[in-house]
mmCIF file of C-alpha atoms in Angstrom:
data_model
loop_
_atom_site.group_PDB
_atom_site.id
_atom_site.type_symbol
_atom_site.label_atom_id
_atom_site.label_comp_id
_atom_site.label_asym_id
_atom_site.label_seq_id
_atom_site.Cartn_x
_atom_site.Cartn_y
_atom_site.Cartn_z
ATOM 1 C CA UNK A 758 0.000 0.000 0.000
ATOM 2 C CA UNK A 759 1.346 4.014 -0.890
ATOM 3 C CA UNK A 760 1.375 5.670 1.403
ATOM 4 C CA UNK A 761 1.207 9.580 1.692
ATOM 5 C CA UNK A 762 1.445 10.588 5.115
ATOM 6 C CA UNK A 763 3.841 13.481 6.119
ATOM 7 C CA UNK A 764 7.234 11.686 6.447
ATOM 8 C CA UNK A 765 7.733 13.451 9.358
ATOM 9 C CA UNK A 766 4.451 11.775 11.131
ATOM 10 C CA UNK A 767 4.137 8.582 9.304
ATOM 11 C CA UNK A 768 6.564 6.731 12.036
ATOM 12 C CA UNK A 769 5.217 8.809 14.704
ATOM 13 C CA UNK A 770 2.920 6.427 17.899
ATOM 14 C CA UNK A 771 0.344 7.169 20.411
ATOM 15 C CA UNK A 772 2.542 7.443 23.117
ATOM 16 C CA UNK A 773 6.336 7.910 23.448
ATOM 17 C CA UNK A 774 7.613 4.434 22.674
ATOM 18 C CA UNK A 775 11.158 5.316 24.165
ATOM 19 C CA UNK A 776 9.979 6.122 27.506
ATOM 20 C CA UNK A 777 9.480 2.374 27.788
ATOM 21 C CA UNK A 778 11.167 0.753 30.809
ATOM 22 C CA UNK A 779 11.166 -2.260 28.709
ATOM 23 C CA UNK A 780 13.320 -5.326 30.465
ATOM 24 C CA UNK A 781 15.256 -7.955 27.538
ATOM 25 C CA UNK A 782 13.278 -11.165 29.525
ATOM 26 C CA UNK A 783 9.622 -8.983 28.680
ATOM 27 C CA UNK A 784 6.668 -9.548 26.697
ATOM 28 C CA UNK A 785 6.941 -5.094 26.027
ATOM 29 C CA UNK A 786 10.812 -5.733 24.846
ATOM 30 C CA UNK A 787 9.252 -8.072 22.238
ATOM 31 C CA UNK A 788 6.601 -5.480 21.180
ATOM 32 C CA UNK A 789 9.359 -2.933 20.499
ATOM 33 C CA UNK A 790 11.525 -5.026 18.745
ATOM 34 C CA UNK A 791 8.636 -6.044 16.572
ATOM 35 C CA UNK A 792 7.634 -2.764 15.806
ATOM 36 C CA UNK A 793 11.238 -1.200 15.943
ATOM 37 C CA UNK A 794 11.951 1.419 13.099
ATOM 38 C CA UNK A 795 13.796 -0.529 10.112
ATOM 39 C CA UNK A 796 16.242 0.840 7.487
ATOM 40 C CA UNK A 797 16.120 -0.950 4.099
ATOM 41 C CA UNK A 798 19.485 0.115 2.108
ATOM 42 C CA UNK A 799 22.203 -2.008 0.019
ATOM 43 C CA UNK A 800 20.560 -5.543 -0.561
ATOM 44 C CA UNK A 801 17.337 -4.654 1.350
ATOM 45 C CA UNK A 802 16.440 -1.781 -0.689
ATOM 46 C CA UNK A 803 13.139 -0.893 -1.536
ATOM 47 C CA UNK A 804 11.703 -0.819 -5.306
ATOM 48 C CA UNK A 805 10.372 2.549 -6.303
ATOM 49 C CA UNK A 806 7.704 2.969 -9.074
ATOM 50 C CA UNK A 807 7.970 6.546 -8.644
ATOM 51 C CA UNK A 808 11.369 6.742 -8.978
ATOM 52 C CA UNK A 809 11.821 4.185 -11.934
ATOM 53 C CA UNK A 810 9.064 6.629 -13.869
ATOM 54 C CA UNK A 811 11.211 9.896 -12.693
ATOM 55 C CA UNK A 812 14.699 8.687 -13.917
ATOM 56 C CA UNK A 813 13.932 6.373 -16.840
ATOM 57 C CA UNK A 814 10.643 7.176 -18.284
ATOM 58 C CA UNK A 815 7.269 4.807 -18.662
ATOM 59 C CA UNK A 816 9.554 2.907 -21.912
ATOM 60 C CA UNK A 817 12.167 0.466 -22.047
ATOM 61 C CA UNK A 818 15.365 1.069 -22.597
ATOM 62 C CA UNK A 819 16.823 0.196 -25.746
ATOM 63 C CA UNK A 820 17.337 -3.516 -25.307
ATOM 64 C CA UNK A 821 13.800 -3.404 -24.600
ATOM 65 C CA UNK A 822 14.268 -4.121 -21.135
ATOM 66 C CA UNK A 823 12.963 -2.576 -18.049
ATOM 67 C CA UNK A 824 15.248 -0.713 -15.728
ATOM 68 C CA UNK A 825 14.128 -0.556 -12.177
ATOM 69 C CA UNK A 826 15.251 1.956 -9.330
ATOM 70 C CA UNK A 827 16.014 0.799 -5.704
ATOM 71 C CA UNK A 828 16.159 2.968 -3.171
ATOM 72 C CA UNK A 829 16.507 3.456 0.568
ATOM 73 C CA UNK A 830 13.675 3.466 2.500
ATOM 74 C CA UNK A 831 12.133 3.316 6.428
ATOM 75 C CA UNK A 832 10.549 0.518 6.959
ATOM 76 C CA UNK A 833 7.880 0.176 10.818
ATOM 77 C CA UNK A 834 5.265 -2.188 11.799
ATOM 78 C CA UNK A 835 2.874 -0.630 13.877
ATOM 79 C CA UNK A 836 -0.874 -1.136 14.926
ATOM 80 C CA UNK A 837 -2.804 1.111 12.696
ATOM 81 C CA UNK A 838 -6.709 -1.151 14.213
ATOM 82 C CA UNK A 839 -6.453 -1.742 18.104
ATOM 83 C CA UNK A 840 -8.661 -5.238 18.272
ATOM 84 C CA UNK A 841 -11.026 -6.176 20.862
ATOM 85 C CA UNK A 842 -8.791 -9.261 21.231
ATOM 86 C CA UNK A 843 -5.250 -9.237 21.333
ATOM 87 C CA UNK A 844 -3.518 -12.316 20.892
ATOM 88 C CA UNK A 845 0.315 -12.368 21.412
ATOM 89 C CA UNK A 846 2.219 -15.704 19.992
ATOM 90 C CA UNK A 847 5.559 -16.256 21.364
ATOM 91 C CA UNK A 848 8.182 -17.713 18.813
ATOM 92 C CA UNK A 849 9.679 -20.448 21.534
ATOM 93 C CA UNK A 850 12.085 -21.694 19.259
ATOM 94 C CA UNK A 851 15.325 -20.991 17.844
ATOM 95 C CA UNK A 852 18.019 -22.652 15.192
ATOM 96 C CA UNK A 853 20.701 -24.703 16.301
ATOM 97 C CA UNK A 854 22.696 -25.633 13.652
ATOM 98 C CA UNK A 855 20.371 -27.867 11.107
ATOM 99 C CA UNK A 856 18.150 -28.465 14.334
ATOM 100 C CA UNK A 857 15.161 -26.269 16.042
ATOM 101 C CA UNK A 858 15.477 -25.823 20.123
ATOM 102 C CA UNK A 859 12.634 -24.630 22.101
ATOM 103 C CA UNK A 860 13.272 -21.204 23.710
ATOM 104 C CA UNK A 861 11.874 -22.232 27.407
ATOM 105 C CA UNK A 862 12.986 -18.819 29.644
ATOM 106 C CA UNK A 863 10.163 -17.230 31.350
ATOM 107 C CA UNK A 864 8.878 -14.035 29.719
ATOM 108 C CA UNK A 865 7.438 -11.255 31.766
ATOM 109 C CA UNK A 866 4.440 -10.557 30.991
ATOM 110 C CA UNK A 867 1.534 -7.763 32.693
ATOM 111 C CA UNK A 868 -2.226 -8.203 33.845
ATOM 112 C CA UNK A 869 -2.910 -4.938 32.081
ATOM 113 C CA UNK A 870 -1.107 -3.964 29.087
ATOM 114 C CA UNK A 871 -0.613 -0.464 27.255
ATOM 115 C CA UNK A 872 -0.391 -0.844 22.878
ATOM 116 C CA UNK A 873 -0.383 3.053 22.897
ATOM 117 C CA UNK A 874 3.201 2.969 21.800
ATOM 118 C CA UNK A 875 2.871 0.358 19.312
ATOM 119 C CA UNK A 876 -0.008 1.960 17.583
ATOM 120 C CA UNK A 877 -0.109 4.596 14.699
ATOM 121 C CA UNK A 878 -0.646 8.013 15.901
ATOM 122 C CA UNK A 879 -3.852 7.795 13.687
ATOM 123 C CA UNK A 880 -5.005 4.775 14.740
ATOM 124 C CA UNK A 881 -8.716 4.038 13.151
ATOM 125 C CA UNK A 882 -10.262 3.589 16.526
ATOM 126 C CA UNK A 883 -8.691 5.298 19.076
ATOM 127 C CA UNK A 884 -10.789 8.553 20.275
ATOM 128 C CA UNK A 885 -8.747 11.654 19.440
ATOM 129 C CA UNK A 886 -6.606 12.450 22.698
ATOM 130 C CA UNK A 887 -6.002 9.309 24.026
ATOM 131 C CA UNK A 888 -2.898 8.234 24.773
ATOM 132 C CA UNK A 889 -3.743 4.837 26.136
ATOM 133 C CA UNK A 890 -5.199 1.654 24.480
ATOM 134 C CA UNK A 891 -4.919 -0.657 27.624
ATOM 135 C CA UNK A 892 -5.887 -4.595 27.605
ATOM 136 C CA UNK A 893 -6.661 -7.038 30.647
ATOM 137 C CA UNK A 894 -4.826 -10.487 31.011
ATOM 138 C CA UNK A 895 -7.682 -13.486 30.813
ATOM 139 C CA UNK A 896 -6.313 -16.580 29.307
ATOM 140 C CA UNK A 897 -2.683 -17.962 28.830
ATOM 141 C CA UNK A 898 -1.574 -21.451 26.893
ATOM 142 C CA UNK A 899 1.401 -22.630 28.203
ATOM 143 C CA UNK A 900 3.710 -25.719 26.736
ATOM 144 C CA UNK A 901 5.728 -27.937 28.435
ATOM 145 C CA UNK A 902 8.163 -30.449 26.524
ATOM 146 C CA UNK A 903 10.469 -30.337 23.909
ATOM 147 C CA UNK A 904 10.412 -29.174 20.296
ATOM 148 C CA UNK A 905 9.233 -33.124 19.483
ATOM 149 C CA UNK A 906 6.661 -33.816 22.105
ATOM 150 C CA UNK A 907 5.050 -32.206 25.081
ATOM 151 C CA UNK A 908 1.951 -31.044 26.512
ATOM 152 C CA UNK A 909 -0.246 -27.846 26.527
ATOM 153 C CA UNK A 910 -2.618 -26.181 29.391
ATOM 154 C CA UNK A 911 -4.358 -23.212 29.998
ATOM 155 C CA UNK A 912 -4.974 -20.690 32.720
ATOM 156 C CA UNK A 913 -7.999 -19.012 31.723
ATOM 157 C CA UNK A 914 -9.770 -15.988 34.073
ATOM 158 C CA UNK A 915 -13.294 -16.760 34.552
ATOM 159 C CA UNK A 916 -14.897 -13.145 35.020
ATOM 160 C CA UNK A 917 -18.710 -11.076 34.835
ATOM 161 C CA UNK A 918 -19.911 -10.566 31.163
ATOM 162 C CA UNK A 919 -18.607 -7.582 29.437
ATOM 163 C CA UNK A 920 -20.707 -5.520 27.297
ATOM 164 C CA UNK A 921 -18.031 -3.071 26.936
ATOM 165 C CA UNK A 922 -16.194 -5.754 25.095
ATOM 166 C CA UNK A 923 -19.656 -6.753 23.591
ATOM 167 C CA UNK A 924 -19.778 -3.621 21.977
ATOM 168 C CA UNK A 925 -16.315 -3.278 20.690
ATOM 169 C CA UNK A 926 -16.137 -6.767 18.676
ATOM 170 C CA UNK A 927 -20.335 -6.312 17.287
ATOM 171 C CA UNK A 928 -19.863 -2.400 16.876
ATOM 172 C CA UNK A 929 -16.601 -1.495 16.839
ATOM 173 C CA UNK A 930 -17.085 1.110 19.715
ATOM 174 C CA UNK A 931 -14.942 1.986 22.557
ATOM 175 C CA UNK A 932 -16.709 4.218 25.532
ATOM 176 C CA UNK A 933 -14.896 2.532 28.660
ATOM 177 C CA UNK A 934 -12.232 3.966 31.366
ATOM 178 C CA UNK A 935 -11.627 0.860 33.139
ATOM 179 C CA UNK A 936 -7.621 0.851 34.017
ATOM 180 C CA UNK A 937 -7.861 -1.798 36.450
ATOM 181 C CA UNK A 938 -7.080 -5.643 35.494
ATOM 182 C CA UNK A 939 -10.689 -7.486 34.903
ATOM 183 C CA UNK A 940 -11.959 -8.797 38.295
ATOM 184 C CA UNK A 941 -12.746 -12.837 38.320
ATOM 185 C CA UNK A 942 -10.830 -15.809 39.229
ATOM 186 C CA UNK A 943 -7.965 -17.556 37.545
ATOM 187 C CA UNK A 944 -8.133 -21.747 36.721
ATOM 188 C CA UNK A 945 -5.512 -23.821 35.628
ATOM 189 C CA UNK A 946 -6.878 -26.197 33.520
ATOM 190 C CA UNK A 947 -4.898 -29.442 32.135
ATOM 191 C CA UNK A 948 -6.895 -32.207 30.697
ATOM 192 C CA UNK A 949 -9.794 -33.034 32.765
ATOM 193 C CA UNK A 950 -7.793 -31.423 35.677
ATOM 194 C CA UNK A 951 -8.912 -28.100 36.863
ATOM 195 C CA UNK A 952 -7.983 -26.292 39.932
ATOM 196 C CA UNK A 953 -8.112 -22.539 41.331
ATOM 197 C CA UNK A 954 -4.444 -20.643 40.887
ATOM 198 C CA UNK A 955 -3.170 -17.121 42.033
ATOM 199 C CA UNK A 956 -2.492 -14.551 40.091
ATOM 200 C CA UNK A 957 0.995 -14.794 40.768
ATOM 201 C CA UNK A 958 1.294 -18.007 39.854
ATOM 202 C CA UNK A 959 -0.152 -17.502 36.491
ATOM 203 C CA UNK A 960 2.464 -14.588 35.369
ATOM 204 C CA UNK A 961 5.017 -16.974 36.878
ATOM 205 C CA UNK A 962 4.097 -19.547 33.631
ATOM 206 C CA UNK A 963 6.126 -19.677 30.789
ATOM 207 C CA UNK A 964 3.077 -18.393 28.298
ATOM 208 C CA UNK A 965 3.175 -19.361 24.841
ATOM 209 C CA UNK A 966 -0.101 -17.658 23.673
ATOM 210 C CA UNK A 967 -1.436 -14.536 25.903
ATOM 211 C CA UNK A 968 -4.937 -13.319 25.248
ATOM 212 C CA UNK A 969 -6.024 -9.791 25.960
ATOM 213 C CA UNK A 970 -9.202 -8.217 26.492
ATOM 214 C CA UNK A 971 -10.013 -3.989 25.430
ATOM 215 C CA UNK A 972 -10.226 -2.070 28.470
ATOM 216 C CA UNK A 973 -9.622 1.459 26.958
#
């Protein structure tokens, strides 16, 4: 997609990403790398229509082939539609030579997060003014085992009905100030196994999949 934003805004987030107290082991130091601001120069450089039409004209040159310009570009990943869920995979694995290992350090993660700097400074539906687009920790998968074989479970929050999140995923509309964490109580289920956990214990897991509720 072109597009034709002011340069000077186009890269430009909801909230100051680089006030972010962002720890390596944390689920808001993944964020930023994922949406960290990319050059794209030498090998990585971006093909320009505009520029192939500015210095060698809409023909072919006289081998009747096409020349193409490259050029460098910025390149940034960043939420332009805050959803009503948010649902953050974890890549657990890395290479190891010719073989995959799983990545199994814990990764901090929050009962309430803020996307505000990871989002577009226009993003579509975001009132005007805020600076916030905060989410509520209900449900984490977690995996235990290796890269071969293992097992999955779930802590899941079971908490009142939301119309405020009713609204959001059938209308699309966001009227709430809740800042506070969703009240309700968190299960750990495994199987047919289900028991009552802490809070504490459940940002102790080693999450896989985190799911996210719209507060704000």
């Amino acid at each position: 997609e072109v597009s034709t934003d002011d340069p000077e805004t186009a890269f430009c987030t909801l909230a100051n990403r680089e006030e972010l107290n962002s720890e390596d082991d944390s689920i808001h130091h993944c964020l930023y790398q994922f949406t960290r601001n990319e050059t794209l120069a030498e090998t990585n450089k971006l093909l320009c229509d505009v520029c192939t039409q500015r210095h060698c004209g809409p023909k072919n040159n006289i081998k009747g082939e096409k020349k193409y310009v490259y050029t460098n570009a910025k390149k940034q990943m960043l939420i332009s539609l805050a959803p009503p869920i948010l649902t953050l995979h974890l890549k657990r694995f890395q290479h190891a030579g010719f073989n995959l290992r799983k990545v199994n350090r814990h990764i901090k993660f929050p009962e309430v997060i803020d996307l505000a700097p990871f989002c577009t400074a226009k993003c579509k539906n975001v009132a005007e003014g805020n600076t916030k687009v905060l989410y509520s920790l209900y449900g984490v998968v977690e995996h235990s085992g290796t890269m071969r074989s293992g097992h999955y479970t779930a802590y899941v929050k079971k908490r009142a009905m939301n119309n405020h999140l009713s609204d959001l995923v059938l209308r699309g509309q966001s009227q709430a100030l809740e800042t506070e964490p969703v009240k309700g109580q968190w299960f750990h289920i495994s199987d047919t196994h289900v028991q009552p956990v802490s809070v504490s214990k459940v940002l102790s897991s080693q999450a896989y999949l985190l799911f996210y509720e719209r507060l704000l």
